[in-house]
Each structure stands twice: as structure tokens, then as C-alpha cells.
Coordinates of C-alpha atoms (C1' of nucleotides) in Angstrom, one line a residue:
Chain A
M1 CA 0.0 0.0 0.0
E2 CA 2.7 2.5 1.0
T3 CA 4.7 1.7 -2.2
L4 CA 1.6 2.4 -4.3
L5 CA 0.9 5.7 -2.5
S6 CA 4.5 6.8 -3.0
V7 CA 4.3 6.0 -6.7
I8 CA 1.2 8.1 -7.0
R9 CA 2.7 10.9 -4.9
Q10 CA 5.5 11.1 -7.4
L11 CA 3.0 12.1 -10.0
Q12 CA 0.6 14.3 -8.1
A13 CA 0.2 15.4 -4.5
I14 CA -2.5 13.4 -2.7
S15 CA -5.0 15.3 -0.5
E16 CA -5.9 13.8 2.8
P17 CA -9.5 12.9 1.7
L18 CA -8.2 11.3 -1.4
E19 CA -5.6 9.3 0.6
N20 CA -8.3 8.1 3.0
A21 CA -10.6 7.1 0.1
L22 CA -7.8 5.2 -1.6
R23 CA -7.0 3.3 1.6
Q24 CA -10.6 2.3 2.0
T25 CA -11.1 1.3 -1.6
L26 CA -7.9 -0.5 -2.6
R27 CA -8.1 -4.2 -2.3
R28 CA -5.1 -6.4 -1.5
H29 CA -4.5 -9.7 -3.3
E30 CA -2.1 -12.5 -2.5
L31 CA -2.1 -14.7 -5.5
P32 CA 0.0 -17.7 -6.5
R33 CA 2.2 -18.2 -9.5
R34 CA 0.4 -19.1 -12.7
H35 CA -2.8 -17.3 -11.6
W36 CA -4.5 -15.6 -14.5
L37 CA -5.6 -12.0 -13.8
L38 CA -7.3 -12.0 -17.2
Q39 CA -8.3 -14.5 -19.8
P40 CA -9.7 -14.0 -23.3
G41 CA -13.4 -13.4 -23.2
Q42 CA -13.4 -11.7 -19.8
V43 CA -13.9 -8.0 -19.5
S44 CA -11.0 -6.6 -17.5
E45 CA -12.6 -5.2 -14.3
R46 CA -9.5 -4.2 -12.3
I47 CA -6.3 -2.4 -12.6
F48 CA -3.5 -3.9 -10.5
F49 CA -0.4 -2.5 -8.9
I50 CA 2.4 -4.9 -8.2
E51 CA 3.8 -4.7 -4.7
K52 CA 5.7 -7.9 -5.1
G53 CA 5.9 -10.3 -8.1
V54 CA 6.2 -10.4 -11.9
A55 CA 3.5 -10.6 -14.5
R56 CA 3.2 -11.0 -18.3
G57 CA 0.6 -10.2 -20.9
Y58 CA 0.4 -12.6 -23.8
Y59 CA -1.9 -13.8 -26.5
L60 CA -2.1 -16.7 -28.9
K61 CA -1.2 -16.5 -32.5
E62 CA -1.5 -19.7 -34.4
D63 CA -1.2 -21.8 -31.3
R64 CA 1.8 -20.0 -30.2
E65 CA 2.1 -17.7 -27.2
V66 CA 3.4 -14.3 -27.8
T67 CA 4.4 -12.2 -24.8
S68 CA 3.5 -8.5 -25.2
W69 CA 5.0 -7.3 -22.0
F70 CA 6.4 -8.0 -18.6
M71 CA 5.7 -5.9 -15.5
K72 CA 7.4 -6.1 -12.2
E73 CA 7.4 -4.5 -8.7
S74 CA 6.0 -1.0 -8.7
D75 CA 4.4 -1.4 -12.1
F76 CA 0.7 -1.3 -12.9
I77 CA -1.0 -4.2 -14.7
I78 CA -3.8 -3.4 -17.1
S79 CA -5.3 -4.7 -20.3
I80 CA -5.5 -1.3 -21.9
V81 CA -8.0 -2.4 -24.6
S82 CA -10.4 -4.4 -22.4
F83 CA -10.3 -2.2 -19.3
Y84 CA -10.9 1.1 -21.1
S85 CA -13.2 -0.2 -23.9
R86 CA -15.2 -2.5 -21.5
Q87 CA -15.1 -5.2 -24.1
P88 CA -14.0 -8.8 -23.7
A89 CA -10.2 -9.2 -23.7
Q90 CA -8.3 -11.1 -26.3
E91 CA -5.2 -11.6 -24.2
Y92 CA -4.1 -13.4 -21.1
I93 CA -2.4 -11.8 -18.1
E94 CA -0.5 -14.3 -15.9
L95 CA 1.4 -14.0 -12.7
L96 CA 4.9 -15.5 -13.1
E97 CA 5.6 -15.6 -9.4
D98 CA 3.6 -15.6 -6.1
S99 CA 2.6 -12.0 -5.9
V100 CA 1.1 -9.3 -3.7
L101 CA -1.1 -6.9 -5.7
W102 CA -3.4 -3.9 -5.0
S103 CA -6.4 -3.2 -7.2
I104 CA -9.3 -1.0 -7.9
T105 CA -12.2 -1.6 -10.2
Y106 CA -13.2 0.3 -13.3
D107 CA -16.3 1.8 -11.6
Q108 CA -14.4 2.8 -8.5
L109 CA -11.7 4.4 -10.6
Q110 CA -14.3 6.5 -12.5
R111 CA -15.8 7.6 -9.2
F112 CA -12.3 8.7 -8.1
Y113 CA -11.9 10.7 -11.2
D114 CA -15.3 12.4 -10.5
A115 CA -14.7 13.0 -6.8
F116 CA -11.1 14.0 -7.0
P117 CA -10.4 16.0 -10.1
E118 CA -6.7 16.1 -9.4
F119 CA -6.7 12.3 -9.8
N120 CA -7.3 12.6 -13.5
K121 CA -3.8 13.8 -13.8
V122 CA -2.5 10.6 -12.3
G123 CA -4.6 8.6 -14.7
R124 CA -3.4 10.6 -17.7
L125 CA 0.3 10.5 -16.7
L126 CA 0.2 6.8 -16.1
T127 CA -1.5 6.2 -19.5
E128 CA 1.1 8.3 -21.1
R129 CA 3.9 6.5 -19.2
Y130 CA 2.8 3.1 -20.4
Y131 CA 2.2 4.4 -23.9
L132 CA 5.8 5.5 -23.9
L133 CA 7.0 2.2 -22.7
S134 CA 5.0 0.5 -25.4
E135 CA 6.6 2.8 -28.0
R136 CA 10.0 2.2 -26.7
R137 CA 9.5 -1.6 -26.9
A138 CA 8.4 -1.1 -30.5
Q139 CA 11.4 1.0 -31.4
N140 CA 13.7 -1.6 -29.9
L141 CA 12.2 -4.2 -32.0
R142 CA 12.6 -2.0 -35.1
M143 CA 16.2 -1.0 -34.6
Q144 CA 18.0 -3.4 -32.4
S145 CA 19.6 -6.7 -33.1
A146 CA 18.7 -9.8 -31.1
R147 CA 21.6 -9.3 -28.8
E148 CA 20.8 -5.6 -28.2
R149 CA 17.2 -6.4 -27.5
Y150 CA 18.2 -9.1 -25.0
T151 CA 20.6 -6.8 -23.3
Q152 CA 18.0 -4.1 -23.1
L153 CA 15.6 -6.5 -21.4
L154 CA 18.3 -7.5 -18.9
A155 CA 18.7 -3.8 -18.1
D156 CA 14.9 -3.3 -17.6
F157 CA 14.6 -6.4 -15.4
P158 CA 18.0 -6.5 -13.7
D159 CA 16.9 -8.8 -10.9
S160 CA 14.0 -10.7 -12.3
C161 CA 15.1 -11.3 -15.9
R162 CA 17.0 -14.4 -15.1
R163 CA 14.0 -15.8 -13.4
L164 CA 11.7 -15.2 -16.4
P165 CA 11.1 -18.4 -18.3
L166 CA 13.2 -18.3 -21.4
K167 CA 10.5 -19.1 -23.8
Y168 CA 8.5 -16.1 -22.7
I169 CA 11.5 -13.9 -23.1
A170 CA 12.0 -15.3 -26.6
S171 CA 8.5 -14.6 -27.8
H172 CA 8.7 -11.1 -26.4
L173 CA 11.9 -10.3 -28.2
G174 CA 10.6 -11.8 -31.4
L175 CA 13.2 -14.6 -31.3
S176 CA 13.2 -18.4 -31.1
P177 CA 14.0 -19.9 -27.7
E178 CA 17.1 -21.4 -29.1
T179 CA 18.5 -18.0 -30.1
V180 CA 17.8 -16.6 -26.7
S181 CA 19.5 -19.6 -25.1
R182 CA 22.6 -19.0 -27.3
L183 CA 22.6 -15.3 -26.5
R184 CA 22.5 -16.1 -22.8
A185 CA 25.3 -18.6 -23.1
N186 CA 27.5 -16.0 -24.8
I187 CA 26.8 -13.2 -22.3
V188 CA 26.9 -15.0 -19.0
Chain B
M1 CA -13.1 21.1 -40.6
E2 CA -16.2 19.0 -41.2
T3 CA -14.1 15.9 -41.4
L4 CA -12.5 16.6 -38.0
L5 CA -15.9 17.3 -36.4
S6 CA -17.4 14.1 -37.8
V7 CA -14.4 12.1 -36.4
I8 CA -15.0 13.7 -33.0
R9 CA -18.8 13.1 -33.2
Q10 CA -18.1 9.4 -33.6
L11 CA -16.5 9.4 -30.2
Q12 CA -18.8 11.8 -28.3
A13 CA -21.8 14.0 -29.1
I14 CA -20.7 17.7 -29.5
S15 CA -22.8 20.3 -27.8
E16 CA -23.5 23.5 -29.8
P17 CA -21.3 25.7 -27.5
L18 CA -18.5 23.2 -27.9
E19 CA -18.9 23.1 -31.6
N20 CA -18.8 26.9 -31.8
A21 CA -15.7 27.0 -29.6
L22 CA -14.0 24.5 -31.7
R23 CA -14.8 26.4 -34.9
Q24 CA -13.4 29.5 -33.4
T25 CA -10.3 27.9 -32.0
L26 CA -9.1 25.4 -34.6
R27 CA -6.4 26.8 -36.9
R28 CA -6.1 25.7 -40.5
H29 CA -2.7 25.0 -42.1
E30 CA -1.7 24.5 -45.7
L31 CA 1.8 23.2 -45.6
P32 CA 4.2 21.8 -48.2
R33 CA 5.8 18.5 -48.4
R34 CA 8.9 18.1 -46.3
H35 CA 7.7 20.7 -43.8
W36 CA 8.6 19.7 -40.3
L37 CA 5.9 19.9 -37.8
L38 CA 8.4 19.1 -35.0
Q39 CA 12.1 18.9 -34.7
P40 CA 14.3 17.6 -31.8
G41 CA 14.7 20.3 -29.1
Q42 CA 11.3 21.9 -29.8
V43 CA 8.5 21.5 -27.4
S44 CA 5.4 20.2 -29.3
E45 CA 2.9 23.0 -29.0
R46 CA 0.1 21.7 -31.2
I47 CA -1.9 18.6 -32.0
F48 CA -2.8 18.3 -35.6
F49 CA -5.6 16.6 -37.5
I50 CA -4.9 15.6 -41.1
E51 CA -7.6 16.7 -43.5
K52 CA -5.4 15.9 -46.5
G53 CA -1.9 14.5 -46.6
V54 CA 0.5 12.0 -45.0
A55 CA 3.0 12.4 -42.2
R56 CA 5.6 10.4 -40.5
G57 CA 7.4 10.4 -37.1
Y58 CA 11.0 9.5 -37.1
Y59 CA 14.2 9.8 -35.1
L60 CA 17.8 9.3 -35.6
K61 CA 19.7 6.4 -34.4
E62 CA 23.4 6.3 -35.2
D63 CA 22.9 8.6 -38.2
R64 CA 20.1 6.5 -39.5
E65 CA 16.5 7.6 -39.7
V66 CA 14.0 5.2 -38.1
T67 CA 10.3 5.8 -38.9
S68 CA 8.1 5.2 -35.9
W69 CA 4.8 5.7 -37.6
F70 CA 2.9 7.0 -40.5
M71 CA -0.4 8.9 -40.3
K72 CA -2.8 9.7 -43.0
E73 CA -6.1 11.5 -43.8
S74 CA -8.4 11.6 -40.7
D75 CA -5.6 10.7 -38.3
F76 CA -4.2 12.9 -35.6
I77 CA -0.5 13.8 -35.4
I78 CA 1.0 14.3 -32.0
S79 CA 4.4 13.7 -30.4
I80 CA 3.0 12.0 -27.4
V81 CA 6.1 12.5 -25.3
S82 CA 6.7 16.1 -26.0
F83 CA 3.2 17.3 -26.2
Y84 CA 2.1 15.8 -22.9
S85 CA 5.3 16.1 -21.0
R86 CA 5.9 19.7 -22.2
Q87 CA 9.5 18.7 -22.7
P88 CA 11.7 19.1 -25.8
A89 CA 11.1 16.4 -28.4
Q90 CA 13.7 14.0 -29.5
E91 CA 11.9 13.1 -32.7
Y92 CA 11.0 14.7 -36.0
I93 CA 7.5 14.9 -37.5
E94 CA 7.6 15.5 -41.3
L95 CA 4.9 16.0 -43.9
L96 CA 5.4 13.6 -46.8
E97 CA 2.9 15.4 -49.1
D98 CA 1.5 18.8 -49.4
S99 CA -1.1 18.8 -46.7
V100 CA -4.1 20.5 -45.1
L101 CA -4.1 20.3 -41.3
W102 CA -6.2 21.6 -38.4
S103 CA -4.6 22.2 -35.1
I104 CA -5.1 23.3 -31.5
T105 CA -2.5 24.3 -29.0
Y106 CA -1.7 22.5 -25.7
D107 CA -3.1 25.4 -23.7
Q108 CA -6.2 25.7 -25.8
L109 CA -6.8 22.0 -25.3
Q110 CA -6.5 22.2 -21.6
R111 CA -9.1 25.0 -21.6
F112 CA -11.4 22.9 -23.6
Y113 CA -11.0 20.1 -21.1
D114 CA -11.9 22.5 -18.3
A115 CA -14.8 24.2 -20.0
F116 CA -16.3 21.2 -21.7
P117 CA -16.0 18.2 -19.4
E118 CA -17.4 15.8 -22.0
F119 CA -14.4 16.7 -24.1
N120 CA -12.2 14.7 -21.8
K121 CA -13.7 11.6 -23.1
V122 CA -12.6 12.5 -26.6
G123 CA -9.1 13.0 -25.4
R124 CA -9.0 9.8 -23.5
L125 CA -10.5 7.7 -26.3
L126 CA -8.1 9.1 -28.8
T127 CA -5.1 8.5 -26.5
E128 CA -6.4 4.9 -26.1
R129 CA -6.9 4.5 -29.8
Y130 CA -3.3 5.5 -30.6
Y131 CA -2.0 3.5 -27.8
L132 CA -3.7 0.5 -29.3
L133 CA -2.3 1.2 -32.7
S134 CA 1.1 1.5 -31.2
E135 CA 0.7 -1.9 -29.5
R136 CA -0.5 -3.5 -32.7
R137 CA 2.6 -2.2 -34.5
A138 CA 4.8 -3.7 -31.8
Q139 CA 3.0 -7.0 -32.0
N140 CA 3.4 -7.1 -35.7
L141 CA 7.1 -6.6 -35.3
R142 CA 7.3 -9.4 -32.8
M143 CA 5.3 -12.0 -34.6
Q144 CA 5.2 -11.4 -38.3
S145 CA 7.7 -12.1 -41.0
A146 CA 9.0 -9.4 -43.3
R147 CA 6.4 -10.2 -45.9
E148 CA 3.5 -10.3 -43.4
R149 CA 4.6 -6.9 -42.0
Y150 CA 4.7 -5.4 -45.5
T151 CA 1.3 -6.8 -46.4
Q152 CA -0.1 -5.4 -43.1
L153 CA 1.2 -2.0 -43.9
L154 CA -0.3 -2.2 -47.4
A155 CA -3.7 -3.0 -45.7
D156 CA -3.3 -0.1 -43.3
F157 CA -2.4 2.4 -46.1
P158 CA -4.3 0.9 -49.1
D159 CA -4.1 4.1 -51.2
S160 CA -1.0 5.9 -49.9
C161 CA 1.4 3.1 -49.2
R162 CA 2.7 3.0 -52.8
R163 CA 3.4 6.7 -52.5
L164 CA 5.4 6.4 -49.3
P165 CA 9.2 6.5 -50.0
L166 CA 10.5 3.0 -49.8
K167 CA 13.3 3.7 -47.4
Y168 CA 10.9 5.1 -44.8
I169 CA 8.7 2.0 -45.1
A170 CA 11.8 -0.1 -44.7
S171 CA 12.9 1.6 -41.4
H172 CA 9.4 1.4 -40.1
L173 CA 9.2 -2.3 -40.7
G174 CA 12.7 -2.9 -39.3
L175 CA 14.0 -4.0 -42.7
S176 CA 16.6 -2.9 -45.2
P177 CA 15.4 -1.0 -48.2
E178 CA 16.7 -3.8 -50.4
T179 CA 14.4 -6.3 -48.7
V180 CA 11.4 -4.2 -49.1
S181 CA 12.2 -3.6 -52.7
R182 CA 12.3 -7.4 -53.2
L183 CA 9.1 -7.9 -51.3
R184 CA 7.4 -5.3 -53.5
A185 CA 8.7 -7.0 -56.7
N186 CA 7.4 -10.4 -55.6
I187 CA 4.0 -9.2 -54.6
V188 CA 3.1 -6.6 -57.4
Chain C
dG1 C1' 13.8 20.1 -70.8
dT2 C1' 18.4 18.9 -68.8
dG3 C1' 21.6 17.3 -65.6
dA4 C1' 22.9 16.1 -61.0
dA5 C1' 21.6 13.9 -56.9
dA6 C1' 18.8 10.8 -54.6
dA7 C1' 16.1 6.7 -54.6
dA8 C1' 15.1 2.2 -56.0
dT9 C1' 16.4 -2.1 -58.1
dT10 C1' 19.1 -6.1 -58.9
dG11 C1' 22.8 -9.6 -58.1
dA12 C1' 26.3 -11.9 -55.3
dC13 C1' 27.6 -13.0 -51.1
dA14 C1' 27.7 -12.8 -45.9
dA15 C1' 25.6 -12.8 -41.6
dA16 C1' 21.9 -13.6 -38.5
dT17 C1' 18.3 -16.3 -37.1
dA18 C1' 15.0 -20.2 -37.5
dT19 C1' 14.1 -25.0 -37.7
dC20 C1' 14.8 -29.7 -36.5
dA21 C1' 16.6 -33.2 -33.7
dA22 C1' 18.9 -35.0 -29.9
dG23 C1' 20.4 -34.7 -25.4
dT24 C1' 20.5 -32.6 -20.7
dT25 C1' 18.8 -30.2 -16.8
dC26 C1' 15.3 -28.5 -13.9
dG27 C1' 11.0 -28.4 -11.2
dG28 C1' 7.3 -30.2 -9.1
dT29 C1' 4.7 -34.2 -7.6
dT30 C1' 4.3 -38.3 -5.4
Chain D
dA1 C1' 14.5 -39.6 -3.0
dA2 C1' 12.9 -40.8 -7.6
dC3 C1' 10.3 -40.0 -11.4
dC4 C1' 8.1 -37.6 -15.1
dG5 C1' 7.4 -34.0 -18.1
dA6 C1' 8.6 -29.5 -19.3
dA7 C1' 12.1 -26.4 -20.2
dC8 C1' 16.5 -25.6 -21.7
dT9 C1' 20.8 -26.4 -24.3
dT10 C1' 23.5 -27.8 -28.1
dG11 C1' 24.7 -29.1 -32.9
dA12 C1' 23.7 -29.4 -37.8
dT13 C1' 21.5 -27.4 -41.4
dA14 C1' 18.1 -24.3 -43.9
dT15 C1' 16.1 -20.0 -44.5
dT16 C1' 15.7 -15.3 -44.1
dT17 C1' 17.5 -11.0 -44.2
dG18 C1' 21.5 -7.8 -44.5
dT19 C1' 25.4 -5.7 -46.8
dC20 C1' 28.0 -4.2 -50.6
dA21 C1' 28.4 -2.8 -55.3
dA22 C1' 26.8 -1.8 -59.8
dT23 C1' 23.0 -0.2 -62.5
dT24 C1' 18.7 1.9 -63.6
dT25 C1' 15.0 5.0 -62.5
dT26 C1' 13.0 8.9 -60.4
dT27 C1' 13.1 13.5 -58.5
dC28 C1' 14.0 18.1 -58.4
dA29 C1' 16.4 22.4 -59.0
dC30 C1' 17.9 25.3 -62.6

DNA sequence: GTGAAAAATTGACAAATATCAAGTTCGGTT
DNA sequence: AACCGAACTTGATATTTGTCAATTTTTCAC
């Protein structure tokens, strides 16, 4: 909880009434590895904050899993499309480790936006931040070699990258598992 | 102007006062090919709507141009990072054809959000839409072969793709110009 | 229009990466 | 602790894509 509040405070000062409302509304989750926060067909109801753990978003393409992103401690987890559009998701969101999360529902979030106008700034800044991350991932795919992409991911996930299953890393980097294995062997 | 208003109306009904305010505020631009809407170091002041024309966003990496996106008629042009963060841009935005654009400044947009609360929905939906497009581009880079990526771009730009300079297409797809030239020759 | 410069094409070859197949290691369950 | 299946590694080979160079085509300024 305190971690989440401090992340929000870095974006926008939190008034006391807002802080109280947040403390009353946020729900804490302890969930095991392999738990799905979202599966295709479900409408994403909650946005999650990761206090502890790692998650990935992925979808199936021709029977293969393709990992769109990883998120780690102090990141937010959201299916942008489903959560905002209120439509059924096409993707999976899966916990890769036993995790502690905090969440708020879509309806609760809208009420926060109405009741605490300054909170809109938080929402907008976070959307922009994740939009930027998405753009950066795309640019990396465009311009960097396999080795550079792998090194970049190591930099983004210094502690947890080694724990991420290799085949998920591979599909995220747009590479075969064999190639990632060889990169890993050459870097050590 | 009417094209822009109809695009907005598809997202959210426009009240008469809002429509009047938009008509008074929006500025029309007729700009030549090769005009830069934004260059590194500048803070992006305006968001543009393309009534006629095509634009691209690109940046330099080790002396090479890398095209992040193309936008065409009925799209919006914005440097997400610079416009929202009010920080100097690192990218270029360039018109690829003689164009007709409509624009509004950052400050004007904020005043619209304040004065016409329903307009926030338009802003949020557009941000989400472009976020989605960005994600889709990234996924295409991850999962599709060179040929599939090229075919996808042809589908996204059915009329204008043939007019886009090949070397820009190549850097956007993460390919060499020679490869795109060969793909083009094989598809016809 | 004409010529110079830029862009696109084509071919030959090199490098990067994928695929397939065979082992090995690892993790989780009993 | 031992087993089973999944995950990972490694090697051999095939395919894709990049690089370099030469040529043709297009573009644009004069």
C-alpha cells in the first residue's frame, strides 16, 4: 500500500480525503504463480499494482504464445484495450511468481476521477507512461539486433530477468527460444 | 473542418457551444511536403488533424532515420512524449505530401477540457486508440515475417502506401530498403 | 527540358536467425 | 529420493535478411 501511494505521490500530491478514500477502496491480493488475472473473453474489471511479483501479458497466435510485456514490482498491470473499452479481452495476463497486488475496479476508478479531479492527472500520466514504454518496446524491435534487445531487457529487469522463463522472453523479443539460449550462453 | 468534427462526433456528441468554440479555435494549415511539424529540441505545441496528406514520425539512431509511424487523412498527429510532458522532443515529424491540417495548442486543449468536461472523453478515447495502434505495430514486429509486415502496412495504407518512400517504409518495418524492394517486386 | 543527386532495383555474397533433432537439466509431484 | 514432463541447451543445417556494389529510375532544381 505504501509503495503504491508513494508512486502516486511522485505524479501528483494526494489530498488527505483522497488518501483516505484510496486506503478504503484499494483491495489487497495475495495470488500464486500461474494465476491468471485475465483471460480471453473476460472484461478486465480491475487495474492492479504490483507490490511484489512479476506478470506478463500474452496472446495466442496460431497456437503459439506471444508475450507482449512483462511488468514487475511498482508497475501497474492493465489490459488497456479491455479495461478502457469495457469489451472482452483477447489476451491473457498471468502471474509468473507468487505475488502481492493492490487493485481498484473500473467503476471505483471512474468515481475517483469524478470526486477527486486532481486524480485525473494521475490517470493521464500513467497512461502516457505506459504508452511511452510501449513505443520504446516497438522501437527496440525495429532498430536493435537480437543481442541488443536481450541486453535491453536485462537492463529493464535486472533482478528478475534471469527468473523469467526463457520461452516467454523469446516470444517477447521476437526470437526463437534457441536463439535466446545461445545469447544467454555468450553473455553469462 | 467538417471531417474533423465528424471524427469527434463518432467518439462523443458535441454540444452547440463546444462546436462553436472548436470552430473559433481550430487553426487551418496548408503546408508543403517536407515541412517539419516538429524537430528535436522543440516542445510540441500543437496537436494536428490531417484533412489531407500523409506524415511520418522518425528519429535518428546512429545517423540513420527510423520511422516510428505514418499517419494519413483523418488521423491525428502528435508527439505523445513532448506534447504531454511539455519537454523538448527527440523526434521529427515530417509531412510527406502537401497537406491540409487543423490544429489546436496545448493550452487551448487544456481550456477545452476544463470548459467542456465531455471533451475529456474524446481526449481519453483518442489516446487509447493511438496506444492500441502502437501496441499493434509492436506485436506485428514481434510475430510477423518481413512479408507479413509489409502486407499489413499495405492493408493499413491501401491508397497511400505506394506513394510512401520505400526507405521510410523499410525503417518502419525494421527491414533494409533492399528487402522491401524485393518484397514489393514479388507481390506486385 | 536537362543534368545532378537521390532513390530504387538487382545480383552476389555474408551474416543472422530459424528450424529440426537430440540430449541434458530442472521443477514439481508423489 | 525418484520420477516424469517440461524447459533448456547444443549441434547441424536451412532459410531469411542484411550488406556491398553496380545499374537503372526517379526526382527536383535550374
